[in-house]
């Protein structure tokens, strides 16, 4: 039964993360090379942190607090064969198509709305005229894509702004 549960968890992981697609045509949202990602958020962690990566019921991790995740990602819209690129839950953080990202460093609890102003970090050169996609990804459990987090965690976001060159 251990192998059966591991196999079931892997299938759930692959299907859930593969179903979530991120990004729209960048020119619909931004007008040029993104420099900063700004906004406000507040965050409350749920009470019981669970690790369900190994078994579907999840194991309680005592003393562990959930954290939120907020990020903006700019990525190439076409591959070398001119086919459309769509990033998903498996590759939104580490795809070779990512050009730049702005990632919230501190996802701990914030009782009041807290401002953030994150500079984009570039992995590749931004080329005017290239086709890009842009995604904003927010999660009340930063490790939720790995089936880890606390039920009841609440992330509230507002006033997103992307400052471009």
mmCIF file of C-alpha atoms in Angstrom:
data_model
loop_
_atom_site.group_PDB
_atom_site.id
_atom_site.type_symbol
_atom_site.label_atom_id
_atom_site.label_comp_id
_atom_site.label_asym_id
_atom_site.label_seq_id
_atom_site.Cartn_x
_atom_site.Cartn_y
_atom_site.Cartn_z
ATOM 1 C CA UNK A 1 0.000 0.000 0.000
ATOM 2 C CA UNK A 2 2.940 2.388 0.538
ATOM 3 C CA UNK A 3 3.875 2.190 -3.149
ATOM 4 C CA UNK A 4 0.238 2.661 -4.129
ATOM 5 C CA UNK A 5 -0.042 5.852 -2.032
ATOM 6 C CA UNK A 6 3.255 7.177 -3.394
ATOM 7 C CA UNK A 7 2.065 6.492 -6.941
ATOM 8 C CA UNK A 8 -1.285 8.183 -6.265
ATOM 9 C CA UNK A 9 0.422 11.249 -4.758
ATOM 10 C CA UNK A 10 2.751 11.511 -7.769
ATOM 11 C CA UNK A 11 -0.194 11.325 -10.180
ATOM 12 C CA UNK A 12 -2.078 13.988 -8.215
ATOM 13 C CA UNK A 13 1.033 16.170 -8.103
ATOM 14 C CA UNK A 14 1.657 15.860 -11.830
ATOM 15 C CA UNK A 15 -1.955 16.461 -12.870
ATOM 16 C CA UNK A 16 -2.673 19.336 -10.461
ATOM 17 C CA UNK A 17 0.481 21.283 -11.235
ATOM 18 C CA UNK A 18 0.262 20.557 -14.939
ATOM 19 C CA UNK A 19 -3.304 21.871 -15.117
ATOM 20 C CA UNK A 20 -2.432 25.320 -13.779
ATOM 21 C CA UNK A 21 -1.244 27.492 -16.665
ATOM 22 C CA UNK A 22 0.360 30.881 -16.089
ATOM 23 C CA UNK A 23 0.819 33.898 -18.313
ATOM 24 C CA UNK A 24 -0.904 36.117 -20.832
ATOM 25 C CA UNK A 25 0.487 38.137 -23.705
ATOM 26 C CA UNK A 26 2.769 40.627 -21.934
ATOM 27 C CA UNK A 27 1.784 43.562 -24.141
ATOM 28 C CA UNK A 28 -1.760 43.327 -22.732
ATOM 29 C CA UNK A 29 -0.468 44.095 -19.223
ATOM 30 C CA UNK A 30 2.831 45.938 -19.462
ATOM 31 C CA UNK A 31 4.423 48.424 -21.844
ATOM 32 C CA UNK A 32 8.095 47.584 -22.050
ATOM 33 C CA UNK A 33 10.852 46.064 -19.959
ATOM 34 C CA UNK A 34 9.570 45.508 -16.400
ATOM 35 C CA UNK A 35 11.772 46.990 -13.679
ATOM 36 C CA UNK A 36 9.722 46.785 -10.449
ATOM 37 C CA UNK A 37 6.683 44.890 -9.166
ATOM 38 C CA UNK A 38 4.746 46.719 -6.430
ATOM 39 C CA UNK A 39 1.678 46.134 -4.334
ATOM 40 C CA UNK A 40 0.339 45.534 -0.857
ATOM 41 C CA UNK A 41 -0.585 42.349 0.979
ATOM 42 C CA UNK A 42 -1.510 40.931 4.339
ATOM 43 C CA UNK A 43 -1.137 37.327 5.336
ATOM 44 C CA UNK A 44 -2.319 34.993 8.085
ATOM 45 C CA UNK A 45 -0.958 31.468 8.325
ATOM 46 C CA UNK A 46 -3.277 28.567 9.037
ATOM 47 C CA UNK A 47 -2.916 26.744 12.346
ATOM 48 C CA UNK A 48 -1.696 23.279 11.369
ATOM 49 C CA UNK A 49 1.134 22.856 8.835
ATOM 50 C CA UNK A 50 0.841 19.594 6.890
ATOM 51 C CA UNK A 51 3.275 17.800 4.627
ATOM 52 C CA UNK A 52 1.191 15.689 2.234
ATOM 53 C CA UNK A 53 4.002 15.084 -0.258
ATOM 54 C CA UNK A 54 4.479 11.496 0.912
ATOM 55 C CA UNK A 55 0.969 10.486 1.961
ATOM 56 C CA UNK A 56 -2.437 11.826 1.101
ATOM 57 C CA UNK A 57 -3.491 12.408 4.732
ATOM 58 C CA UNK A 58 -0.442 14.550 5.413
ATOM 59 C CA UNK A 59 1.881 14.615 8.389
ATOM 60 C CA UNK A 60 1.626 17.473 10.888
ATOM 61 C CA UNK A 61 4.924 19.350 11.156
ATOM 62 C CA UNK A 62 5.038 20.767 14.677
ATOM 63 C CA UNK A 63 6.363 24.304 15.033
ATOM 64 C CA UNK A 64 6.327 24.999 11.280
ATOM 65 C CA UNK A 65 4.404 28.061 10.043
ATOM 66 C CA UNK A 66 3.084 28.443 6.521
ATOM 67 C CA UNK A 67 4.317 31.318 4.348
ATOM 68 C CA UNK A 68 2.785 33.017 1.330
ATOM 69 C CA UNK A 69 4.297 33.532 -2.108
ATOM 70 C CA UNK A 70 3.900 36.478 -4.478
ATOM 71 C CA UNK A 71 5.815 36.794 -7.728
ATOM 72 C CA UNK A 72 5.731 38.266 -11.204
ATOM 73 C CA UNK A 73 7.335 36.374 -14.096
ATOM 74 C CA UNK A 74 8.209 37.488 -17.627
ATOM 75 C CA UNK A 75 8.895 34.661 -20.047
ATOM 76 C CA UNK A 76 9.401 33.946 -23.741
ATOM 77 C CA UNK A 77 6.126 33.301 -25.554
ATOM 78 C CA UNK A 78 7.597 31.055 -28.288
ATOM 79 C CA UNK A 79 10.143 28.278 -28.371
ATOM 80 C CA UNK A 80 12.875 27.796 -31.011
ATOM 81 C CA UNK A 81 10.314 26.172 -33.341
ATOM 82 C CA UNK A 82 7.909 29.149 -32.926
ATOM 83 C CA UNK A 83 5.481 27.027 -30.889
ATOM 84 C CA UNK A 84 3.593 28.700 -28.055
ATOM 85 C CA UNK A 85 5.149 28.348 -24.600
ATOM 86 C CA UNK A 86 2.825 28.082 -21.601
ATOM 87 C CA UNK A 87 4.371 27.693 -18.164
ATOM 88 C CA UNK A 88 2.557 25.735 -15.466
ATOM 89 C CA UNK A 89 2.910 24.687 -11.853
ATOM 90 C CA UNK A 90 5.846 22.425 -12.699
ATOM 91 C CA UNK A 91 8.059 25.026 -14.350
ATOM 92 C CA UNK A 92 6.910 28.556 -13.395
ATOM 93 C CA UNK A 93 9.908 28.889 -11.048
ATOM 94 C CA UNK A 94 12.692 27.281 -13.059
ATOM 95 C CA UNK A 95 11.875 27.145 -16.781
ATOM 96 C CA UNK A 96 14.596 28.000 -19.280
ATOM 97 C CA UNK A 97 12.037 30.316 -20.950
ATOM 98 C CA UNK A 98 11.948 32.683 -17.956
ATOM 99 C CA UNK A 99 13.491 36.042 -18.802
ATOM 100 C CA UNK A 100 12.923 37.860 -15.497
ATOM 101 C CA UNK A 101 11.138 37.505 -12.190
ATOM 102 C CA UNK A 102 10.316 39.560 -9.115
ATOM 103 C CA UNK A 103 9.815 37.344 -6.051
ATOM 104 C CA UNK A 104 8.642 38.375 -2.580
ATOM 105 C CA UNK A 105 11.428 37.416 -0.167
ATOM 106 C CA UNK A 106 9.484 37.585 3.114
ATOM 107 C CA UNK A 107 6.270 35.539 3.068
ATOM 108 C CA UNK A 108 5.730 35.527 6.818
ATOM 109 C CA UNK A 109 2.568 36.751 8.562
ATOM 110 C CA UNK A 110 1.610 40.412 8.250
ATOM 111 C CA UNK A 111 -1.408 41.580 10.271
ATOM 112 C CA UNK A 112 -1.701 44.906 8.434
ATOM 113 C CA UNK A 113 -1.402 45.626 4.741
ATOM 114 C CA UNK A 114 2.302 45.697 3.956
ATOM 115 C CA UNK A 115 3.819 47.331 0.866
ATOM 116 C CA UNK A 116 6.339 45.608 -1.343
ATOM 117 C CA UNK A 117 8.503 46.948 -4.160
ATOM 118 C CA UNK A 118 10.517 44.168 -5.781
ATOM 119 C CA UNK A 119 13.097 44.722 -8.485
ATOM 120 C CA UNK A 120 12.980 42.281 -11.410
ATOM 121 C CA UNK A 121 15.988 39.977 -11.640
ATOM 122 C CA UNK A 122 16.945 39.184 -15.232
ATOM 123 C CA UNK A 123 18.156 35.751 -16.308
ATOM 124 C CA UNK A 124 18.216 36.660 -19.992
ATOM 125 C CA UNK A 125 18.452 39.840 -22.021
ATOM 126 C CA UNK A 126 15.144 41.628 -22.654
ATOM 127 C CA UNK A 127 14.815 42.247 -26.402
ATOM 128 C CA UNK A 128 12.412 44.898 -27.697
ATOM 129 C CA UNK A 129 10.151 43.346 -30.326
ATOM 130 C CA UNK A 130 10.280 39.810 -28.922
ATOM 131 C CA UNK A 131 7.051 38.148 -27.838
ATOM 132 C CA UNK A 132 6.732 37.637 -24.094
ATOM 133 C CA UNK A 133 4.160 36.389 -21.615
ATOM 134 C CA UNK A 134 3.623 37.820 -18.167
ATOM 135 C CA UNK A 135 2.287 36.104 -15.055
ATOM 136 C CA UNK A 136 1.525 37.185 -11.525
ATOM 137 C CA UNK A 137 1.388 34.210 -9.174
ATOM 138 C CA UNK A 138 0.092 34.437 -5.596
ATOM 139 C CA UNK A 139 -0.324 31.599 -3.147
ATOM 140 C CA UNK A 140 -1.354 31.428 0.492
ATOM 141 C CA UNK A 141 1.037 28.448 0.848
ATOM 142 C CA UNK A 142 4.395 28.989 -0.835
ATOM 143 C CA UNK A 143 5.044 25.236 -0.925
ATOM 144 C CA UNK A 144 1.493 24.315 -1.910
ATOM 145 C CA UNK A 145 2.757 23.082 -5.279
ATOM 146 C CA UNK A 146 4.596 20.390 -3.316
ATOM 147 C CA UNK A 147 1.515 19.558 -1.202
ATOM 148 C CA UNK A 148 2.849 21.332 1.872
ATOM 149 C CA UNK A 149 1.056 24.080 3.794
ATOM 150 C CA UNK A 150 -1.576 24.948 6.353
ATOM 151 C CA UNK A 151 -5.286 24.829 5.639
ATOM 152 C CA UNK A 152 -6.893 28.163 6.381
ATOM 153 C CA UNK A 153 -3.890 30.268 5.386
ATOM 154 C CA UNK A 154 -5.212 33.549 3.975
ATOM 155 C CA UNK A 155 -3.429 35.910 1.575
ATOM 156 C CA UNK A 156 -5.031 39.235 0.612
ATOM 157 C CA UNK A 157 -3.407 41.306 -2.154
ATOM 158 C CA UNK A 158 -4.178 44.689 -3.692
ATOM 159 C CA UNK A 159 -2.854 47.540 -5.822
ATOM 160 C CA UNK A 160 -0.476 45.572 -8.035
ATOM 161 C CA UNK A 161 1.640 47.752 -10.277
ATOM 162 C CA UNK A 162 4.447 46.950 -12.684
ATOM 163 C CA UNK A 163 6.897 49.767 -13.384
ATOM 164 C CA UNK A 164 8.464 49.481 -16.830
ATOM 165 C CA UNK A 165 11.391 51.181 -18.540
#
